[in-house]
Coordinates of C-alpha atoms in Angstrom, one line a residue:
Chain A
X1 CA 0.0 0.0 0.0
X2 CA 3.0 2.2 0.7
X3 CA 6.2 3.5 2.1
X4 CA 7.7 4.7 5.3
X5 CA 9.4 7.6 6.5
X6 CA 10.3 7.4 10.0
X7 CA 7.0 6.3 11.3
X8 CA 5.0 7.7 8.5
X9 CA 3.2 5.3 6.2
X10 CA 3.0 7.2 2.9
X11 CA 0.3 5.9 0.8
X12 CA 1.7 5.1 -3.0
X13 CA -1.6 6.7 -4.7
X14 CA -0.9 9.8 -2.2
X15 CA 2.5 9.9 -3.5
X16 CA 1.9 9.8 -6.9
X17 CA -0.4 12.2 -6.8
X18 CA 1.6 14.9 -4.8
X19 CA 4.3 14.7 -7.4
X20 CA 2.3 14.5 -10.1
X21 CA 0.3 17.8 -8.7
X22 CA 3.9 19.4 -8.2
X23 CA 5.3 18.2 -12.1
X24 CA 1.5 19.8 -13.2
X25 CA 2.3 23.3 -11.7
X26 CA 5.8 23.3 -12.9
X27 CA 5.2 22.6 -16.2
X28 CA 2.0 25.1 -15.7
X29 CA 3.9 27.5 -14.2
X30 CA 6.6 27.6 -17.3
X31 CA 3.9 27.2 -20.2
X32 CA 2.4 30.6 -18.2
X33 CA 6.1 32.4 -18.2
X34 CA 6.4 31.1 -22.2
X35 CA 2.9 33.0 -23.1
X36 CA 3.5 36.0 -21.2
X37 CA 0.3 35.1 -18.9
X38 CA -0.2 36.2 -15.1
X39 CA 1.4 33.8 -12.6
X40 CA -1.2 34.7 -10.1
X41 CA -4.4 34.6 -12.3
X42 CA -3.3 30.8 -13.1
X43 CA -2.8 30.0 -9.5
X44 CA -6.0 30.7 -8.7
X45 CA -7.4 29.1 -11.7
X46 CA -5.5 26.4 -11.4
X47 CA -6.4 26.0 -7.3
X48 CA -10.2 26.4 -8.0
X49 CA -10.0 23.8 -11.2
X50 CA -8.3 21.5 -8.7
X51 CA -10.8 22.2 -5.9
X52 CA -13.3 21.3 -8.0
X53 CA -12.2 18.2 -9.3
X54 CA -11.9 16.8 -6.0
X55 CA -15.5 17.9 -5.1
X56 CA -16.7 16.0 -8.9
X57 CA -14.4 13.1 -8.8
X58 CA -15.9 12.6 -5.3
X59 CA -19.9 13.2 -6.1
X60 CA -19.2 11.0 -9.1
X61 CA -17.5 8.3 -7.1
X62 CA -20.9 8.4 -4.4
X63 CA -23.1 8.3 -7.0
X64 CA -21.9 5.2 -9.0
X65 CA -20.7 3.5 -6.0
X66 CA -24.3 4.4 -3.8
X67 CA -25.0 0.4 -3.3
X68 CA -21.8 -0.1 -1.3
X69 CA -22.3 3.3 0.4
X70 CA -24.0 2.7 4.6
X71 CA -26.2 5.6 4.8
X72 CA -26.9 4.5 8.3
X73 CA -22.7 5.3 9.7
X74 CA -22.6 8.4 7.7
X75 CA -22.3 10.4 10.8
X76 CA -19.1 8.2 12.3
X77 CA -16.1 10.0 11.7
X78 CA -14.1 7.2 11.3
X79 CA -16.3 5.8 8.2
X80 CA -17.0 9.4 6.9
X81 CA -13.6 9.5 6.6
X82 CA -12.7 6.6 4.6
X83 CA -15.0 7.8 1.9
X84 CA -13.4 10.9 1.8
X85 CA -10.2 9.8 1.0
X86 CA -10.5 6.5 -0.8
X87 CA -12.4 6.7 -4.0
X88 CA -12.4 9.1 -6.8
X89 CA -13.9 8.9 -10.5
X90 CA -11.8 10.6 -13.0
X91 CA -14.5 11.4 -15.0
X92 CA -15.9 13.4 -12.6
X93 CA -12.8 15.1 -11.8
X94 CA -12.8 16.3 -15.3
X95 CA -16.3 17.9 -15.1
X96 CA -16.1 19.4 -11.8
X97 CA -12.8 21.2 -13.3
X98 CA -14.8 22.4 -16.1
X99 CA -17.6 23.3 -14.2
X100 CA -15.0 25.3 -12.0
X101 CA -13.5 27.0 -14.9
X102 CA -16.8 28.3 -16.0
X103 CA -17.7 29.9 -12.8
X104 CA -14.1 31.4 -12.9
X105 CA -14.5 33.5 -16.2
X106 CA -18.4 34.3 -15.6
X107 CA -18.1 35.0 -11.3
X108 CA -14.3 36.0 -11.0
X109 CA -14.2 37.5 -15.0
X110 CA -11.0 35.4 -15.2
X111 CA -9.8 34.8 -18.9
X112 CA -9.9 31.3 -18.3
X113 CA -9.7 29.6 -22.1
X114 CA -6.3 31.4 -22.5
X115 CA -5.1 29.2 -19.5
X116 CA -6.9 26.2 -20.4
X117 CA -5.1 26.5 -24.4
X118 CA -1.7 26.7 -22.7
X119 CA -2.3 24.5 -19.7
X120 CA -4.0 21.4 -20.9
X121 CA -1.0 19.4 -20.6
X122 CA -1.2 19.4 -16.7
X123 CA -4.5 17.4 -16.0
X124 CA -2.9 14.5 -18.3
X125 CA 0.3 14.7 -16.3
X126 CA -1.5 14.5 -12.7
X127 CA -3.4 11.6 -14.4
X128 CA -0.7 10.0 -15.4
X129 CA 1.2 10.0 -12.3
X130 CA -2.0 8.8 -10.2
X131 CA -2.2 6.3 -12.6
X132 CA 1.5 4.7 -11.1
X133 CA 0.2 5.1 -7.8
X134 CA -3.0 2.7 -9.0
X135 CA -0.7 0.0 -10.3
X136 CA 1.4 -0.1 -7.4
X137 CA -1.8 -0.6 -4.9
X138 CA -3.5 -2.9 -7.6
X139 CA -6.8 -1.1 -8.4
X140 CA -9.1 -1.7 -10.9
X141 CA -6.8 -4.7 -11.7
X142 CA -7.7 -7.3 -15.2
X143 CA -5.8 -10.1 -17.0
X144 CA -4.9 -12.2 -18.3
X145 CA -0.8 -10.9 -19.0
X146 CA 1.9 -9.3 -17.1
X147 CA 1.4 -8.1 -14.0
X148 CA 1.7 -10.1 -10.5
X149 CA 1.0 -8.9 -7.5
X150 CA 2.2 -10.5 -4.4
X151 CA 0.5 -8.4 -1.8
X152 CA -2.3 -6.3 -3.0
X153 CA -5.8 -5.7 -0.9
X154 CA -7.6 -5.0 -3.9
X155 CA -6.3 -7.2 -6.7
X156 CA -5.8 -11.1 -6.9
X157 CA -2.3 -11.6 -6.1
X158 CA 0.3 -14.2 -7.6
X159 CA -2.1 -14.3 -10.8
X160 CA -0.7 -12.5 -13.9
X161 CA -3.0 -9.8 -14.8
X162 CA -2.9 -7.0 -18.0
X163 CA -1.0 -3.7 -16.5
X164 CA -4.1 -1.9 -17.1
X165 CA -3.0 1.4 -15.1
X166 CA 0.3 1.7 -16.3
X167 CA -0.7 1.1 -19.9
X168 CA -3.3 4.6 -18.9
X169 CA -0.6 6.1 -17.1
X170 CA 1.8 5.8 -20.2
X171 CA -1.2 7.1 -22.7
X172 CA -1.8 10.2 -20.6
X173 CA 2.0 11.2 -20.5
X174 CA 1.8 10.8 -24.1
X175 CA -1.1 12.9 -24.5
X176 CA 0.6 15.4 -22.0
X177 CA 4.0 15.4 -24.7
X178 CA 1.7 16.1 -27.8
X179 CA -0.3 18.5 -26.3
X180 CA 3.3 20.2 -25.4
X181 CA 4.4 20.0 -29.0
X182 CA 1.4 21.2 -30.2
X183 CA 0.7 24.6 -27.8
X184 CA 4.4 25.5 -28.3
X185 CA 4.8 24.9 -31.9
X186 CA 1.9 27.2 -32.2
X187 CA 2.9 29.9 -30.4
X188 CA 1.3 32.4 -32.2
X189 CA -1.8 30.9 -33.8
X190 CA -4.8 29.9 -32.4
X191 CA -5.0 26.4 -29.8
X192 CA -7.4 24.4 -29.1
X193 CA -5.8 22.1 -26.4
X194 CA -9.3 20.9 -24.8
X195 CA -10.6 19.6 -27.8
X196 CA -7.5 17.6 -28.6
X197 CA -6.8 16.3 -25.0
X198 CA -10.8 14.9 -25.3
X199 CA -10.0 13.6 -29.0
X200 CA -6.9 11.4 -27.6
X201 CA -8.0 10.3 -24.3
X202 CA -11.6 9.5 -24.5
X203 CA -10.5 6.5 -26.7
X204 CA -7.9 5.3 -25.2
X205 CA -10.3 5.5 -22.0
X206 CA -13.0 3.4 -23.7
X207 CA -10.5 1.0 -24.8
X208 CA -9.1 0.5 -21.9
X209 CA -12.4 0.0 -19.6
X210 CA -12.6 -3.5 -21.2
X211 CA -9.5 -4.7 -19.3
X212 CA -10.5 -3.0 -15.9
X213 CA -12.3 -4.7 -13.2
X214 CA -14.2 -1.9 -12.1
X215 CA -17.7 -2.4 -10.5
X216 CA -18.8 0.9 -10.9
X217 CA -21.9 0.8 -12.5
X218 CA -22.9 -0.6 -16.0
X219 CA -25.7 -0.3 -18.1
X220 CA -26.5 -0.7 -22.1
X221 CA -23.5 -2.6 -22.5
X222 CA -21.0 0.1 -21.6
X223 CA -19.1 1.0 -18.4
X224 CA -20.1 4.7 -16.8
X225 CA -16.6 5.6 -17.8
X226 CA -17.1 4.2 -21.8
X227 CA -21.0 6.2 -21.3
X228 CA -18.9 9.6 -20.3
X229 CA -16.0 8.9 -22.9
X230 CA -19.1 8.7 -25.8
X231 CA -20.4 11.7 -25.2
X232 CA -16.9 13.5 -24.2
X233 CA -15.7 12.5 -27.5
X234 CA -18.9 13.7 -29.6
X235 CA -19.0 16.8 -27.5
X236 CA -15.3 17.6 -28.6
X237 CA -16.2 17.1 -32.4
X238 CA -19.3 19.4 -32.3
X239 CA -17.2 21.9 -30.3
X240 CA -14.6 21.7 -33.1
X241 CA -16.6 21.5 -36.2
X242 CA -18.3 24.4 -34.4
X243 CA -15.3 26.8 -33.6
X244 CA -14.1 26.0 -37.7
X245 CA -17.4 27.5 -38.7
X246 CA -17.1 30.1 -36.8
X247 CA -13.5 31.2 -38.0
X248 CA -14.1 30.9 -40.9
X249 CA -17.1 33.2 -40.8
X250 CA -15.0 35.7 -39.5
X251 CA -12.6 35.2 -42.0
X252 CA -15.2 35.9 -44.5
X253 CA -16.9 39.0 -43.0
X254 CA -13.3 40.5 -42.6
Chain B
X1 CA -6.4 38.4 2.5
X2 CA -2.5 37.8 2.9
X3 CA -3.5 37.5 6.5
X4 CA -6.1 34.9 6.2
X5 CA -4.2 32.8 3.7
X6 CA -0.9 32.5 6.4
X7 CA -3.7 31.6 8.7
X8 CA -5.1 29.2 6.8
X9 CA -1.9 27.6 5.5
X10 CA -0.6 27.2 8.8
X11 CA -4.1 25.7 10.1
X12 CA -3.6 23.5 6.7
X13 CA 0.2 22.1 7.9
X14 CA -0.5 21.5 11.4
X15 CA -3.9 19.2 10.2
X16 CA -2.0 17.1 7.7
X17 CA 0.5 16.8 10.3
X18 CA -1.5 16.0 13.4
X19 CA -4.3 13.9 12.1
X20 CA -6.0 16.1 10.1
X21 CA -7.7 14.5 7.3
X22 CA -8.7 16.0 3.8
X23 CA -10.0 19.3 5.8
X24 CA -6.5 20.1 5.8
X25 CA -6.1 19.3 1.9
X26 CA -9.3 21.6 1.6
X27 CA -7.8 24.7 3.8
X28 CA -4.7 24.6 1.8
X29 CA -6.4 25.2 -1.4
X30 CA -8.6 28.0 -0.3
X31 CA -5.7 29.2 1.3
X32 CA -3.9 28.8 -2.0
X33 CA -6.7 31.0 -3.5
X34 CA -6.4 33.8 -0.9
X35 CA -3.0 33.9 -1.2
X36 CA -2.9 34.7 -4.9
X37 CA -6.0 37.2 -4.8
X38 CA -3.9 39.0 -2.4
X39 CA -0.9 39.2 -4.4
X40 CA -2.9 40.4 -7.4
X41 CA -4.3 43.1 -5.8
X42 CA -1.4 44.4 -4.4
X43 CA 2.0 43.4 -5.9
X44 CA 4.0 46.0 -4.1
X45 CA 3.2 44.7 -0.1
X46 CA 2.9 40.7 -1.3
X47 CA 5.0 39.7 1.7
X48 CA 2.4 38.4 3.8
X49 CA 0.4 36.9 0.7
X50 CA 3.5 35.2 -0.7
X51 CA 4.0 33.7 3.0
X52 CA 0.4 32.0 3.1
X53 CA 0.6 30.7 -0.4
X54 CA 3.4 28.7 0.5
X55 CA 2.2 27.4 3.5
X56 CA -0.7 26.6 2.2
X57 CA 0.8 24.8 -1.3
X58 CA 2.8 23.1 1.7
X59 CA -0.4 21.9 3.8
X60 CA -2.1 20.7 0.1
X61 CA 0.9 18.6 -0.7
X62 CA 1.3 16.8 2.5
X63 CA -1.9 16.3 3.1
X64 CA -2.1 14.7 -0.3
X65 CA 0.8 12.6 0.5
X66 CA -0.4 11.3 3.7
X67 CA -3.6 11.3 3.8
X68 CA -5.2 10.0 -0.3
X69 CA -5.3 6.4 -0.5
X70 CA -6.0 5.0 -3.5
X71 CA -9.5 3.1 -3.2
X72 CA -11.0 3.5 -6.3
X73 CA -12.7 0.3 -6.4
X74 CA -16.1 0.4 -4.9
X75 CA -15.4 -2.7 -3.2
X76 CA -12.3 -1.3 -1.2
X77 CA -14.8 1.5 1.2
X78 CA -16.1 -2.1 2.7
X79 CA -12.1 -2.8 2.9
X80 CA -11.5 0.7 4.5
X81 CA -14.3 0.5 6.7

């Protein structure tokens, strides 16, 4: 499950996370100093888009897990607590951060999408780095191939099973190196980084839910995730087919 | 608002340190917010400000390292619990 320092036990997901929240903001923090954007304005973005992404992954996580949920021990601490931090959706994560960022440019008149063009690359890079932390603990585990674990509380261990999270964790870093070369061999011209980070993950995502063992609700055939990566994906293509119309309207009437 | 981010990022480091549980992580990113809204509005006096955004980006990290297990699996809250 972890590590210790002294007498600490250091969770491996916790980990992963905090350094993958720390390689995020650097690599926000130089995309920022590259475009000439405000340091601060992207701190708070960035904080609230974080914020919010623990509150979605969370309600996302209660919703689809609800039959495994005791209403009835809500109000122990001790079990309140291990909901609070065990169990996150990604998916909801990803909402809640856009739902964050739209109160940001319509509440705190924040210029969000430049941030978000420049930016995208850190939410593949924290997923990415979760996504180690996952493997080591053995969550959302599927075979048959490579992996063994020999002392795992979630997955079955000593049987070889397909590295489901480090084959995500690989995708999303990447996704996080092309969206790099992409914002910063188009310095000038105009990005449109949350469009392509949908277009490349949601795939993979869908792909990849076949090989999870994740209980998490089904229904139709498809996983929640596969559900949320459909319409994701679709979304994006609207939004882009949308936004070339648009330009080139523009381009006409000028 | 440099004020009450220093506050809060301190409140944020001594809860991941002493128990707290993801309060602490929630402190630190208000705190986080405070901190930055302060330095924007006055870049000249950002002492204070600067001070509370680093003890709060301090209390966020470590209470992310400590305290986030990864439990994913609906399965694992009857492990936790």
């Amino acid at each position: 499950m972890g590590f210790y320092v002294g007498s600490f036990l250091i969770p491996y997901y916790g980990f992963f996370i905090a350094l993958g929240v720390c390689m995020a903001a650097l690599c926000g923090y130089v995309q920022v100093k590259l475009f000439h954007l405000d340091v601060n304005d992207f701190t708070i973005i960035a904080s609230l888009v974080g914020l919010g992404g623990v509150v979605g992954a969370k309600l996302l996580y209660l919703i689809v897990s609800w039959r495994q949920i005791d209403v009835s021990r809500l109000l122990e601490w001790e079990y309140l607590n291990s909901i609070m931090v065990g169990g996150f959706v990604f998916y909801g994560g990803l909402m809640g951060g856009l739902l964050s960022l739209l109160l940001c440019a319509r509440i705190g008149k924040l210029p969000v999408l430049r941030y978000v063009h420049v930016c995208m690359p850190c939410i593949p890079i924290v997923h990415g780095f979760g996504r180690i932390g996952c493997s080591l603990v053995g969550c959302c585990y599927e075979g048959p191939l490579a992996q063994v674990y020999e002392n795992s509380l979630f997955a079955p261990n000593h049987v070889p099973l397909f590295p489901v999270q480090r084959t995500e964790a690989l995708a999303n870093l990447m996704i996080a190196a092309i969206l790099l070369f992409y914002i910063d061999t188009r310095r000038t011209r105009k990005k449109n980084s949350l469009c392509i980070y949908l277009l490349l993950y949601t795939p993979v995502r869908f792909a990849l839910e076949y090989f999870r063992n994740d209980s998490r609700g089904a229904f139709g055939g498809f996983s929640t995730s596969q559900w949320i990566s459909l319409g994701l994906f679709f979304a994006a293509i609207l939004y882009w087919l949308s936004s070339r119309a648009r330009e080139r309207k523009t381009g006409r009437d000028s | 608002m440099g004020v009450a981010s220093l506050v809060l990022g301190i409140i944020s480091i001594v809860l991941s340190l002493f128990g707290g549980t993801w309060v602490s992580a929630l402190i630190g990113i208000v705190g986080i917010v405070l901190g930055a809204l302060a330095k924007k509005a006055n870049p000249e006096n950002s002492g204070m400000a600067t001070a509370g955004m680093v003890c709060s980006i301090i209390g966020t990290v470590l209470s992310l390292l400590v305290f986030i297990a990864c439990v994913a699996c609906a399965a694992s809250v009857g492990a936790l619990s």
